[in-house]
Amino acid sequence: MRSKLKTLLLLPLLLWAGTQAARAQPQPKPSPSQLAWQDMEFYLFMHFGPNTFTDKEWGQGDEPEDIFNPRELDCRQWCRVARAAGAKGIIITAKHHDGFCLWPSRYSRHTVRESKWKNGKGDVLKELSAACREYGLKFGVYISPWDRNHPDYGTPAYNEVFVNMMKELFTNYGPIRELWWDGANGEGPNGKKQVYDWPLFRATVKKLSPNTVIFSDVGPHIRWVGNENGEAGETNWNTLDTEGFTPGLGAPPQDTLTTGNRNGKHWIPAEADVSIRPGWFYHKEEDDKVKTPELLFGIYLKSVGRGAALLLNVPPDRSGRIHANDSASLVGFRKLREQSFGQRLAKKGKGFFISHKEKRPVRVLDDGNPSSFVTVTRLQPQPLGIEFGKPQTFNCIVLQENLAEGQSCARFRIMLTNKKELVREISGTTIGRKRIICFPATAADAVTLSMEEQKGPVRISEIGVFRVDERLMEKKN
Ligand code: FUL
C-alpha cells in the first residue's frame, strides 16, 4: 500500500524524467551532404563495359580487352539526355564484377588501356566527368568490390588494390558526388572469395573526399531500397540500424531496407534503383522493351513519391551512345512530371495553422522550398492546411518534411472538406523527403493536415495540391 502511494506521488516526476530522457536522446539527422544529395531526387545510372559488347549481364572477367570498342562514344550526348530527362547527375559503372576498368588504372591489367579503343589512350571516366561538369550534372561512380579478373582477388592484397583504385578515382576524376558499392561477393579467378575490409574502404573515402556520399546495402550514407524495381516502402524511414550488418549477404532483411527502422540509430536514406530496360546492360533485343513514360511515372510515384531518391539506369549502346528509344521515353517521362506537378493549385488558397488558441494564417506551403516550414509539435493538436475561396477539383497532394533536424511524422491524416463537410479522408504513415498521395478526383474547398503520431516536432515544408491525369494514376497500381 505504502509503496503504491509512493509510486503515485512519484508518477509525475517519473513521467517528467521519461520525457526528458526521450528529449535528451539525439535524433539522427542528415549531414549537409546527405541533405544536398536528397534534394537531387532523380539521377541516372549507366551500366557500360565489356558486357555491352558480349550481351551479358555478368562478365566472367576473362573477356579480351579488345571487345570494348565504343566507336562513337559521346559522353556529352549522355549528359544532354540526362538534362532533357530532368535528371541531376550520372553514376557510371567504372568497374563491374568482370573487373574491367573504364579508366586506365595502374592497379589492373584489364582496363581501357589494354583495349584497342582509341589505341589504348581512351578514358571513359575522364570524358564523362568533364561532360558532367560542362552540363552542370553531378558525377557518381559505381565500383564493384567483387572482381572476377584481378589476380589478387581473394587475398588481403586485394583490399589494398581496391583502396588504390578508389584513390585514383578521387584524385583524377573528382568531385565525386556518390560512390556506389555493390555488395556482391562471388569468387575471383582463383576460385576464392574476398573478405572485404569495409572499415578501411570507408576510412579511405572519408579521408579523400569527405563530401562524397557512399551507397551500399547499409550505407554509411545511402542504403539500398531492398529491391530493383525502384519501389520504396509506403512507410519509409530515413533511419536504419546497422550494427552487426555488412553490405551483401550480411545486410538486414530486404523489407527492412525498404522501410528503414523507425528508431534506427543512423541517418541512411533509401535510394531506389531500377533499369529503364529489363537488363542493366544494353542488349539490342531489348530495344523494344524500354519502359514507357507512363511506367516511369508510376515508378517515380513509388520512389520519389515515397521519400526515396530515384536512380534510373539507362545503359549506353555498343556505339557508346544512348539509344533513341530510351531518350524518347525519358523526355516523355519529364513531360508527364511537368504536366502533373507544374500547376500548383494551393497557390489559389490561403494557408492556415490552428494553434491551441486560434487559427493563424501561414504562408501557403507550396513552393517546394524546404527551408520555409511550419512546425507541428506534439503538445497540442495543431492542424494546418489550405483554404480555397471556392472548391477546387484535385487528385493529388504532395507533402514534404524539412529533414534538417530529422524525420518525425509517423502517421498523418488529411481531411478534404467542402463547405465544412468532410468529402474525403486520407491517412498515411511517414512523409520524409517527399510524399505524393494520389486519390480519385475530389472537389473540396479546404485541405487540413494533422499529425496522428509523431516522434518529435514535425516540420512541414510543403502541402502541394495537384490535378494529375487520371490515366497515369491507373498505371500506378
Ligand atoms: C547488382 C549487380 O549484380 C547487377 O549487375 C547491377 O550492377 C545492379 C545495379 O547491382 O548487385
GROMACS .gro file of C-alpha atoms and ligand atoms in nm:
model
  488
    1MET     CA    1   0.000   0.000   0.000
    2ARG     CA    2   0.273   0.236   0.106
    3SER     CA    3   0.486   0.167  -0.197
    4LYS     CA    4   0.178   0.214  -0.422
    5LEU     CA    5   0.123   0.557  -0.270
    6LYS     CA    6   0.486   0.637  -0.317
    7THR     CA    7   0.467   0.539  -0.683
    8LEU     CA    8   0.155   0.750  -0.726
    9LEU     CA    9   0.326   1.050  -0.572
   10LEU     CA   10   0.631   0.993  -0.783
   11LEU     CA   11   0.436   0.941  -1.102
   12PRO     CA   12   0.452   1.300  -1.232
   13LEU     CA   13   0.822   1.306  -1.162
   14LEU     CA   14   0.875   0.973  -1.340
   15LEU     CA   15   0.675   1.094  -1.639
   16TRP     CA   16   0.872   1.416  -1.649
   17ALA     CA   17   1.200   1.225  -1.628
   18GLY     CA   18   1.082   0.995  -1.906
   19THR     CA   19   1.004   1.288  -2.131
   20GLN     CA   20   1.339   1.443  -2.053
   21ALA     CA   21   1.516   1.117  -2.137
   22ALA     CA   22   1.326   1.093  -2.464
   23ARG     CA   23   1.417   1.452  -2.540
   24ALA     CA   24   1.778   1.401  -2.448
   25GLN     CA   25   1.810   1.114  -2.694
   26PRO     CA   26   1.963   1.268  -3.002
   27GLN     CA   27   1.756   1.213  -3.315
   28PRO     CA   28   1.961   1.103  -3.614
   29LYS     CA   29   1.973   1.377  -3.873
   30PRO     CA   30   2.132   1.418  -4.214
   31SER     CA   31   2.472   1.567  -4.278
   32PRO     CA   32   2.471   1.869  -4.513
   33SER     CA   33   2.599   1.648  -4.797
   34GLN     CA   34   2.324   1.392  -4.737
   35LEU     CA   35   2.064   1.671  -4.740
   36ALA     CA   36   2.204   1.810  -5.065
   37TRP     CA   37   2.203   1.459  -5.213
   38GLN     CA   38   1.839   1.402  -5.104
   39ASP     CA   39   1.742   1.720  -5.287
   40MET     CA   40   1.872   1.574  -5.614
   41GLU     CA   41   1.569   1.341  -5.620
   42PHE     CA   42   1.637   1.180  -5.957
   43TYR     CA   43   1.954   1.089  -6.147
   44LEU     CA   44   2.075   0.831  -6.397
   45PHE     CA   45   2.275   0.510  -6.366
   46MET     CA   46   2.476   0.391  -6.665
   47HIS     CA   47   2.589   0.031  -6.694
   48PHE     CA   48   2.859   0.020  -6.958
   49GLY     CA   49   3.158  -0.207  -7.018
   50PRO     CA   50   3.253  -0.541  -7.181
   51ASN     CA   51   2.902  -0.675  -7.109
   52THR     CA   52   2.767  -0.415  -7.351
   53PHE     CA   53   2.960  -0.593  -7.625
   54THR     CA   54   2.919  -0.956  -7.516
   55ASP     CA   55   2.546  -0.926  -7.443
   56LYS     CA   56   2.594  -1.043  -7.086
   57GLU     CA   57   2.480  -0.911  -6.753
   58TRP     CA   58   2.771  -1.056  -6.555
   59GLY     CA   59   3.103  -1.098  -6.736
   60GLN     CA   60   3.345  -1.374  -6.637
   61GLY     CA   61   3.644  -1.142  -6.617
   62ASP     CA   62   3.829  -1.324  -6.895
   63GLU     CA   63   3.681  -1.123  -7.184
   64PRO     CA   64   3.954  -0.995  -7.419
   65GLU     CA   65   4.000  -0.621  -7.363
   66ASP     CA   66   3.959  -0.551  -7.735
   67ILE     CA   67   3.594  -0.638  -7.706
   68PHE     CA   68   3.543  -0.295  -7.554
   69ASN     CA   69   3.531  -0.061  -7.852
   70PRO     CA   70   3.260   0.208  -7.843
   71ARG     CA   71   3.348   0.374  -8.176
   72GLU     CA   72   3.122   0.676  -8.130
   73LEU     CA   73   3.144   0.719  -7.755
   74ASP     CA   74   2.979   1.051  -7.674
   75CYS     CA   75   2.952   1.130  -7.303
   76ARG     CA   76   2.820   1.475  -7.390
   77GLN     CA   77   2.523   1.307  -7.556
   78TRP     CA   78   2.465   1.109  -7.233
   79CYS     CA   79   2.461   1.438  -7.046
   80ARG     CA   80   2.223   1.601  -7.291
   81VAL     CA   81   1.986   1.307  -7.246
   82ALA     CA   82   2.017   1.335  -6.867
   83ARG     CA   83   1.942   1.707  -6.882
   84ALA     CA   84   1.646   1.653  -7.113
   85ALA     CA   85   1.511   1.397  -6.863
   86GLY     CA   86   1.546   1.646  -6.576
   87ALA     CA   87   1.796   1.415  -6.404
   88LYS     CA   88   2.051   1.577  -6.175
   89GLY     CA   89   2.351   1.353  -6.229
   90ILE     CA   90   2.503   1.035  -6.371
   91ILE     CA   91   2.658   0.734  -6.195
   92ILE     CA   92   2.877   0.519  -6.421
   93THR     CA   93   2.988   0.159  -6.367
   94ALA     CA   94   3.361   0.233  -6.359
   95LYS     CA   95   3.426  -0.135  -6.279
   96HIS     CA   96   3.161  -0.406  -6.280
   97HIS     CA   97   3.206  -0.762  -6.147
   98ASP     CA   98   3.416  -0.857  -6.455
   99GLY     CA   99   3.689  -0.626  -6.322
  100PHE     CA  100   3.731  -0.425  -6.644
  101CYS     CA  101   3.823  -0.066  -6.558
  102LEU     CA  102   3.677   0.212  -6.770
  103TRP     CA  103   3.982   0.418  -6.672
  104PRO     CA  104   4.349   0.323  -6.720
  105SER     CA  105   4.407   0.209  -6.361
  106ARG     CA  106   4.767   0.142  -6.259
  107TYR     CA  107   4.638  -0.136  -6.036
  108SER     CA  108   4.491  -0.359  -6.304
  109ARG     CA  109   4.589  -0.505  -6.640
  110HIS     CA  110   4.231  -0.532  -6.753
  111THR     CA  111   4.141  -0.177  -6.849
  112VAL     CA  112   4.067   0.058  -7.139
  113ARG     CA  113   4.445   0.093  -7.176
  114GLU     CA  114   4.475  -0.273  -7.280
  115SER     CA  115   4.199  -0.233  -7.540
  116LYS     CA  116   4.228  -0.107  -7.898
  117TRP     CA  117   3.971   0.161  -7.826
  118LYS     CA  118   4.140   0.492  -7.909
  119ASN     CA  119   4.465   0.295  -7.933
  120GLY     CA  120   4.460   0.235  -7.560
  121LYS     CA  121   4.451   0.609  -7.489
  122GLY     CA  122   4.081   0.632  -7.409
  123ASP     CA  123   3.940   0.706  -7.063
  124VAL     CA  124   3.562   0.695  -7.014
  125LEU     CA  125   3.578   0.848  -6.667
  126LYS     CA  126   3.779   1.143  -6.792
  127GLU     CA  127   3.531   1.212  -7.070
  128LEU     CA  128   3.224   1.163  -6.854
  129SER     CA  129   3.345   1.365  -6.555
  130ALA     CA  130   3.435   1.655  -6.790
  131ALA     CA  131   3.099   1.632  -6.969
  132CYS     CA  132   2.910   1.629  -6.637
  133ARG     CA  133   3.093   1.943  -6.532
  134GLU     CA  134   3.011   2.108  -6.864
  135TYR     CA  135   2.640   2.024  -6.834
  136GLY     CA  136   2.608   2.102  -6.464
  137LEU     CA  137   2.541   1.741  -6.363
  138LYS     CA  138   2.672   1.561  -6.057
  139PHE     CA  139   2.917   1.282  -6.127
  140GLY     CA  140   2.899   0.949  -5.945
  141VAL     CA  141   3.093   0.624  -5.966
  142TYR     CA  142   2.991   0.262  -5.920
  143ILE     CA  143   3.287   0.041  -5.835
  144SER     CA  144   3.230  -0.327  -5.771
  145PRO     CA  145   3.442  -0.478  -5.493
  146TRP     CA  146   3.375  -0.819  -5.647
  147ASP     CA  147   3.633  -0.864  -5.920
  148ARG     CA  148   3.635  -1.177  -6.135
  149ASN     CA  149   3.955  -1.078  -6.309
  150HIS     CA  150   4.204  -0.943  -6.058
  151PRO     CA  151   4.478  -1.194  -5.967
  152ASP     CA  152   4.491  -1.064  -5.608
  153TYR     CA  153   4.119  -1.110  -5.550
  154GLY     CA  154   4.064  -1.347  -5.259
  155THR     CA  155   4.379  -1.232  -5.075
  156PRO     CA  156   4.435  -0.943  -4.832
  157ALA     CA  157   4.641  -0.768  -5.104
  158TYR     CA  158   4.321  -0.707  -5.300
  159ASN     CA  159   4.181  -0.476  -5.031
  160GLU     CA  160   4.483  -0.250  -5.096
  161VAL     CA  161   4.421  -0.274  -5.471
  162PHE     CA  162   4.062  -0.163  -5.418
  163VAL     CA  163   4.174   0.126  -5.197
  164ASN     CA  164   4.431   0.234  -5.455
  165MET     CA  165   4.172   0.226  -5.729
  166MET     CA  166   3.944   0.450  -5.523
  167LYS     CA  167   4.238   0.686  -5.467
  168GLU     CA  168   4.275   0.713  -5.844
  169LEU     CA  169   3.906   0.790  -5.881
  170PHE     CA  170   3.906   1.069  -5.625
  171THR     CA  171   4.237   1.215  -5.734
  172ASN     CA  172   4.180   1.219  -6.108
  173TYR     CA  173   3.806   1.249  -6.159
  174GLY     CA  174   3.663   1.427  -5.856
  175PRO     CA  175   3.449   1.576  -5.722
  176ILE     CA  176   3.253   1.252  -5.693
  177ARG     CA  177   2.905   1.313  -5.555
  178GLU     CA  178   2.815   0.949  -5.489
  179LEU     CA  179   3.021   0.633  -5.467
  180TRP     CA  180   2.829   0.310  -5.526
  181TRP     CA  181   2.947  -0.010  -5.361
  182ASP     CA  182   2.784  -0.325  -5.486
  183GLY     CA  183   2.762  -0.580  -5.206
  184ALA     CA  184   2.804  -0.885  -5.437
  185ASN     CA  185   3.086  -1.110  -5.318
  186GLY     CA  186   3.145  -1.402  -5.553
  187GLU     CA  187   3.454  -1.595  -5.648
  188GLY     CA  188   3.755  -1.445  -5.823
  189PRO     CA  189   3.979  -1.604  -6.088
  190ASN     CA  190   4.139  -1.827  -5.820
  191GLY     CA  191   3.804  -1.957  -5.706
  192LYS     CA  192   3.845  -1.765  -5.380
  193LYS     CA  193   3.611  -1.514  -5.222
  194GLN     CA  194   3.735  -1.187  -5.080
  195VAL     CA  195   3.697  -1.079  -4.720
  196TYR     CA  196   3.625  -0.712  -4.782
  197ASP     CA  197   3.778  -0.460  -4.544
  198TRP     CA  198   3.475  -0.228  -4.530
  199PRO     CA  199   3.611  -0.013  -4.243
  200LEU     CA  200   3.927   0.051  -4.447
  201PHE     CA  201   3.724   0.133  -4.758
  202ARG     CA  202   3.507   0.375  -4.562
  203ALA     CA  203   3.803   0.543  -4.393
  204THR     CA  204   3.970   0.589  -4.732
  205VAL     CA  205   3.672   0.774  -4.879
  206LYS     CA  206   3.623   0.982  -4.567
  207LYS     CA  207   3.982   1.096  -4.583
  208LEU     CA  208   3.999   1.161  -4.956
  209SER     CA  209   3.655   1.304  -5.016
  210PRO     CA  210   3.450   1.373  -4.702
  211ASN     CA  211   3.157   1.516  -4.900
  212THR     CA  212   3.107   1.208  -5.115
  213VAL     CA  213   2.802   1.011  -5.009
  214ILE     CA  214   2.857   0.634  -5.007
  215PHE     CA  215   2.586   0.393  -5.115
  216SER     CA  216   2.578   0.029  -5.010
  217ASP     CA  217   2.311  -0.204  -4.873
  218VAL     CA  218   2.377  -0.049  -4.534
  219GLY     CA  219   2.525   0.292  -4.616
  220PRO     CA  220   2.708   0.452  -4.439
  221HIS     CA  221   2.527   0.739  -4.611
  222ILE     CA  222   2.269   0.590  -4.850
  223ARG     CA  223   2.103   0.249  -4.830
  224TRP     CA  224   1.970   0.014  -5.095
  225VAL     CA  225   1.589   0.016  -5.104
  226GLY     CA  226   1.575  -0.365  -5.088
  227ASN     CA  227   1.453  -0.434  -5.446
  228GLU     CA  228   1.547  -0.350  -5.801
  229ASN     CA  229   1.202  -0.226  -5.907
  230GLY     CA  230   1.254   0.131  -5.792
  231GLU     CA  231   0.997   0.089  -5.513
  232ALA     CA  232   1.033   0.239  -5.168
  233GLY     CA  233   0.809   0.137  -4.879
  234GLU     CA  234   0.485   0.324  -4.819
  235THR     CA  235   0.637   0.361  -4.477
  236ASN     CA  236   0.988   0.480  -4.536
  237TRP     CA  237   1.213   0.591  -4.251
  238ASN     CA  238   1.541   0.760  -4.330
  239THR     CA  239   1.689   0.587  -4.028
  240LEU     CA  240   1.847   0.244  -4.006
  241ASP     CA  241   2.022   0.023  -3.754
  242THR     CA  242   2.343  -0.115  -3.898
  243GLU     CA  243   2.521  -0.272  -3.601
  244GLY     CA  244   2.620  -0.627  -3.687
  245PHE     CA  245   2.531  -0.588  -4.055
  246THR     CA  246   2.751  -0.561  -4.363
  247PRO     CA  247   2.679  -0.495  -4.732
  248GLY     CA  248   2.580  -0.801  -4.937
  249LEU     CA  249   2.475  -1.124  -4.768
  250GLY     CA  250   2.526  -0.973  -4.423
  251ALA     CA  251   2.271  -0.697  -4.489
  252PRO     CA  252   1.943  -0.658  -4.297
  253PRO     CA  253   1.636  -0.832  -4.448
  254GLN     CA  254   1.523  -0.668  -4.772
  255ASP     CA  255   1.192  -0.550  -4.630
  256THR     CA  256   1.379  -0.371  -4.352
  257LEU     CA  257   1.580  -0.188  -4.617
  258THR     CA  258   1.254  -0.098  -4.791
  259THR     CA  259   1.102   0.065  -4.482
  260GLY     CA  260   1.405   0.157  -4.272
  261ASN     CA  261   1.391   0.136  -3.892
  262ARG     CA  262   1.164   0.384  -3.719
  263ASN     CA  263   1.406   0.424  -3.430
  264GLY     CA  264   1.719   0.342  -3.629
  265LYS     CA  265   2.036   0.498  -3.491
  266HIS     CA  266   2.179   0.622  -3.820
  267TRP     CA  267   2.058   0.856  -4.092
  268ILE     CA  268   2.076   0.635  -4.402
  269PRO     CA  269   1.804   0.728  -4.653
  270ALA     CA  270   1.698   0.495  -4.932
  271GLU     CA  271   1.793   0.508  -5.297
  272ALA     CA  272   1.562   0.319  -5.533
  273ASP     CA  273   1.745   0.172  -5.833
  274VAL     CA  274   1.574   0.034  -6.141
  275SER     CA  275   1.655  -0.006  -6.508
  276ILE     CA  276   1.468   0.152  -6.798
  277ARG     CA  277   1.513  -0.186  -6.975
  278PRO     CA  278   1.480  -0.540  -6.841
  279GLY     CA  279   1.862  -0.573  -6.809
  280TRP     CA  280   2.119  -0.341  -6.651
  281PHE     CA  281   2.345  -0.353  -6.959
  282TYR     CA  282   2.245  -0.272  -7.317
  283HIS     CA  283   2.106  -0.563  -7.523
  284LYS     CA  284   1.982  -0.496  -7.872
  285GLU     CA  285   1.691  -0.737  -7.833
  286GLU     CA  286   1.558  -0.514  -7.554
  287ASP     CA  287   1.527  -0.207  -7.779
  288ASP     CA  288   1.151  -0.255  -7.786
  289LYS     CA  289   1.128  -0.324  -7.414
  290VAL     CA  290   1.215   0.024  -7.293
  291LYS     CA  291   0.980   0.134  -7.015
  292THR     CA  292   0.720   0.382  -7.133
  293PRO     CA  293   0.694   0.734  -6.988
  294GLU     CA  294   0.377   0.621  -6.806
  295LEU     CA  295   0.556   0.329  -6.641
  296LEU     CA  296   0.844   0.555  -6.541
  297PHE     CA  297   0.594   0.800  -6.392
  298GLY     CA  298   0.446   0.516  -6.185
  299ILE     CA  299   0.797   0.430  -6.061
  300TYR     CA  300   0.855   0.796  -5.975
  301LEU     CA  301   0.542   0.794  -5.755
  302LYS     CA  302   0.669   0.485  -5.573
  303SER     CA  303   1.024   0.609  -5.523
  304VAL     CA  304   1.048   0.988  -5.502
  305GLY     CA  305   0.681   0.993  -5.402
  306ARG     CA  306   0.766   0.777  -5.101
  307GLY     CA  307   1.063   0.978  -4.987
  308ALA     CA  308   1.346   0.793  -5.165
  309ALA     CA  309   1.580   0.905  -5.443
  310LEU     CA  310   1.531   0.751  -5.787
  311LEU     CA  311   1.839   0.608  -5.963
  312LEU     CA  312   1.723   0.515  -6.311
  313ASN     CA  313   1.956   0.302  -6.522
  314VAL     CA  314   1.988   0.400  -6.890
  315PRO     CA  315   2.260   0.184  -7.050
  316PRO     CA  316   2.457   0.325  -7.345
  317ASP     CA  317   2.468   0.100  -7.651
  318ARG     CA  318   2.767  -0.051  -7.835
  319SER     CA  319   2.835   0.267  -8.029
  320GLY     CA  320   2.874   0.449  -7.698
  321ARG     CA  321   2.552   0.647  -7.722
  322ILE     CA  322   2.212   0.634  -7.554
  323HIS     CA  323   1.961   0.465  -7.785
  324ALA     CA  324   1.685   0.687  -7.931
  325ASN     CA  325   1.410   0.475  -7.772
  326ASP     CA  326   1.548   0.536  -7.423
  327SER     CA  327   1.593   0.906  -7.472
  328ALA     CA  328   1.243   0.945  -7.619
  329SER     CA  329   1.098   0.768  -7.317
  330LEU     CA  330   1.297   0.988  -7.079
  331VAL     CA  331   1.176   1.306  -7.246
  332GLY     CA  332   0.818   1.176  -7.224
  333PHE     CA  333   0.872   1.098  -6.854
  334ARG     CA  334   0.987   1.453  -6.791
  335LYS     CA  335   0.682   1.593  -6.970
  336LEU     CA  336   0.449   1.385  -6.755
  337ARG     CA  337   0.616   1.516  -6.438
  338GLU     CA  338   0.587   1.872  -6.562
  339GLN     CA  339   0.225   1.834  -6.669
  340SER     CA  340   0.136   1.673  -6.338
  341PHE     CA  341   0.319   1.897  -6.096
  342GLY     CA  342   0.357   2.216  -6.297
  343GLN     CA  343   0.033   2.382  -6.188
  344ARG     CA  344   0.021   2.448  -5.817
  345LEU     CA  345  -0.343   2.477  -5.709
  346ALA     CA  346  -0.259   2.556  -5.350
  347LYS     CA  347  -0.140   2.898  -5.463
  348LYS     CA  348  -0.507   2.982  -5.520
  349GLY     CA  349  -0.578   2.940  -5.150
  350LYS     CA  350  -0.479   3.073  -4.808
  351GLY     CA  351  -0.267   2.875  -4.566
  352PHE     CA  352  -0.369   2.835  -4.203
  353PHE     CA  353  -0.237   2.685  -3.884
  354ILE     CA  354  -0.467   2.614  -3.591
  355SER     CA  355  -0.275   2.670  -3.269
  356HIS     CA  356  -0.446   2.564  -2.946
  357LYS     CA  357  -0.587   2.913  -2.910
  358GLU     CA  358  -0.663   3.039  -3.255
  359LYS     CA  359  -0.650   2.990  -3.626
  360ARG     CA  360  -0.349   3.170  -3.763
  361PRO     CA  361  -0.265   3.239  -4.125
  362VAL     CA  362   0.058   3.092  -4.260
  363ARG     CA  363   0.225   3.129  -4.595
  364VAL     CA  364   0.092   2.874  -4.837
  365LEU     CA  365   0.338   2.587  -4.810
  366ASP     CA  366   0.355   2.522  -5.175
  367ASP     CA  367   0.676   2.635  -5.330
  368GLY     CA  368   0.887   2.321  -5.295
  369ASN     CA  369   1.122   2.525  -5.077
  370PRO     CA  370   1.218   2.303  -4.783
  371SER     CA  371   1.365   2.590  -4.582
  372SER     CA  372   1.025   2.752  -4.520
  373PHE     CA  373   0.821   2.530  -4.292
  374VAL     CA  374   0.564   2.515  -4.013
  375THR     CA  375   0.647   2.314  -3.705
  376VAL     CA  376   0.378   2.091  -3.557
  377THR     CA  377   0.464   1.988  -3.203
  378ARG     CA  378   0.304   1.703  -3.019
  379LEU     CA  379   0.177   1.901  -2.721
  380GLN     CA  380  -0.146   2.018  -2.878
  381PRO     CA  381  -0.331   1.907  -3.187
  382GLN     CA  382  -0.232   2.171  -3.437
  383PRO     CA  383  -0.372   2.102  -3.779
  384LEU     CA  384  -0.262   2.311  -4.070
  385GLY     CA  385  -0.383   2.339  -4.422
  386ILE     CA  386  -0.514   2.544  -4.708
  387GLU     CA  387  -0.849   2.709  -4.763
  388PHE     CA  388  -0.968   2.786  -5.114
  389GLY     CA  389  -1.222   3.062  -5.175
  390LYS     CA  390  -1.419   2.826  -5.396
  391PRO     CA  391  -1.399   2.450  -5.445
  392GLN     CA  392  -1.114   2.307  -5.648
  393THR     CA  393  -1.103   1.964  -5.805
  394PHE     CA  394  -0.781   1.771  -5.748
  395ASN     CA  395  -0.650   1.418  -5.707
  396CYS     CA  396  -0.301   1.454  -5.572
  397ILE     CA  397  -0.137   1.602  -5.264
  398VAL     CA  398   0.236   1.638  -5.214
  399LEU     CA  399   0.372   1.666  -4.861
  400GLN     CA  400   0.727   1.736  -4.758
  401GLU     CA  401   0.903   1.734  -4.425
  402ASN     CA  402   1.201   1.959  -4.366
  403LEU     CA  403   1.454   1.697  -4.259
  404ALA     CA  404   1.739   1.913  -4.132
  405GLU     CA  405   1.662   1.812  -3.769
  406GLY     CA  406   1.547   1.459  -3.850
  407GLN     CA  407   1.231   1.279  -3.960
  408SER     CA  408   0.932   1.287  -3.728
  409CYS     CA  409   0.592   1.222  -3.882
  410ALA     CA  410   0.484   0.861  -3.813
  411ARG     CA  411   0.116   0.893  -3.905
  412PHE     CA  412  -0.075   1.176  -4.066
  413ARG     CA  413  -0.433   1.245  -4.164
  414ILE     CA  414  -0.564   1.465  -4.439
  415MET     CA  415  -0.922   1.583  -4.449
  416LEU     CA  416  -1.074   1.731  -4.759
  417THR     CA  417  -1.382   1.935  -4.683
  418ASN     CA  418  -1.635   2.128  -4.882
  419LYS     CA  419  -1.841   2.391  -4.701
  420LYS     CA  420  -1.709   2.232  -4.380
  421GLU     CA  421  -1.842   1.893  -4.477
  422LEU     CA  422  -1.595   1.605  -4.495
  423VAL     CA  423  -1.569   1.478  -4.852
  424ARG     CA  424  -1.257   1.263  -4.828
  425GLU     CA  425  -1.025   1.141  -4.556
  426ILE     CA  426  -0.677   1.009  -4.626
  427SER     CA  427  -0.428   0.868  -4.383
  428GLY     CA  428  -0.070   0.763  -4.421
  429THR     CA  429   0.242   0.692  -4.220
  430THR     CA  430   0.575   0.858  -4.299
  431ILE     CA  431   0.626   1.174  -4.504
  432GLY     CA  432   1.003   1.231  -4.512
  433ARG     CA  433   1.170   1.398  -4.808
  434LYS     CA  434   0.850   1.384  -5.016
  435ARG     CA  435   0.519   1.205  -5.006
  436ILE     CA  436   0.295   1.202  -5.312
  437ILE     CA  437  -0.059   1.086  -5.238
  438CYS     CA  438  -0.298   1.020  -5.525
  439PHE     CA  439  -0.672   0.958  -5.492
  440PRO     CA  440  -0.985   0.984  -5.706
  441ALA     CA  441  -1.054   1.342  -5.814
  442THR     CA  442  -1.238   1.531  -5.541
  443ALA     CA  443  -1.392   1.879  -5.527
  444ALA     CA  444  -1.307   2.047  -5.197
  445ASP     CA  445  -1.261   2.398  -5.064
  446ALA     CA  446  -1.021   2.307  -4.782
  447VAL     CA  447  -0.735   2.066  -4.712
  448THR     CA  448  -0.645   2.002  -4.349
  449LEU     CA  449  -0.340   1.807  -4.240
  450SER     CA  450  -0.293   1.680  -3.888
  451MET     CA  451  -0.041   1.460  -3.715
  452GLU     CA  452  -0.174   1.142  -3.559
  453GLU     CA  453   0.160   1.012  -3.438
  454GLN     CA  454   0.495   1.180  -3.430
  455LYS     CA  455   0.846   1.117  -3.299
  456GLY     CA  456   0.907   1.485  -3.228
  457PRO     CA  457   0.829   1.823  -3.383
  458VAL     CA  458   0.725   1.775  -3.747
  459ARG     CA  459   0.843   2.047  -3.983
  460ILE     CA  460   0.606   2.057  -4.276
  461SER     CA  461   0.759   2.243  -4.568
  462GLU     CA  462   0.512   2.159  -4.841
  463ILE     CA  463   0.143   2.095  -4.890
  464GLY     CA  464   0.104   2.091  -5.266
  465VAL     CA  465  -0.229   2.031  -5.440
  466PHE     CA  466  -0.236   1.900  -5.797
  467ARG     CA  467  -0.453   1.758  -6.068
  468VAL     CA  468  -0.278   1.463  -6.231
  469ASP     CA  469  -0.401   1.296  -6.550
  470GLU     CA  470  -0.630   1.015  -6.426
  471ARG     CA  471  -0.483   0.767  -6.676
  472LEU     CA  472  -0.144   0.797  -6.504
  473MET     CA  473  -0.292   0.710  -6.172
  474GLU     CA  474  -0.446   0.394  -6.309
  475LYS     CA  475  -0.095   0.289  -6.416
  476LYS     CA  476   0.020   0.341  -6.061
  477ASN     CA  477  -0.144   0.028  -5.927
  478FUL     C1  478   2.373  -0.575  -5.866
  478FUL     C2  479   2.467  -0.625  -5.976
  478FUL     O1  480   2.497  -0.762  -5.958
  478FUL     C3  481   2.398  -0.600  -6.107
  478FUL     O2  482   2.473  -0.647  -6.216
  478FUL     C4  483   2.376  -0.449  -6.119
  478FUL     O3  484   2.500  -0.382  -6.128
  478FUL     C5  485   2.295  -0.398  -6.000
  478FUL     C6  486   2.276  -0.249  -6.000
  478FUL     O4  487   2.356  -0.435  -5.880
  478FUL     O5  488   2.415  -0.610  -5.742
   0.00000   0.00000   0.00000
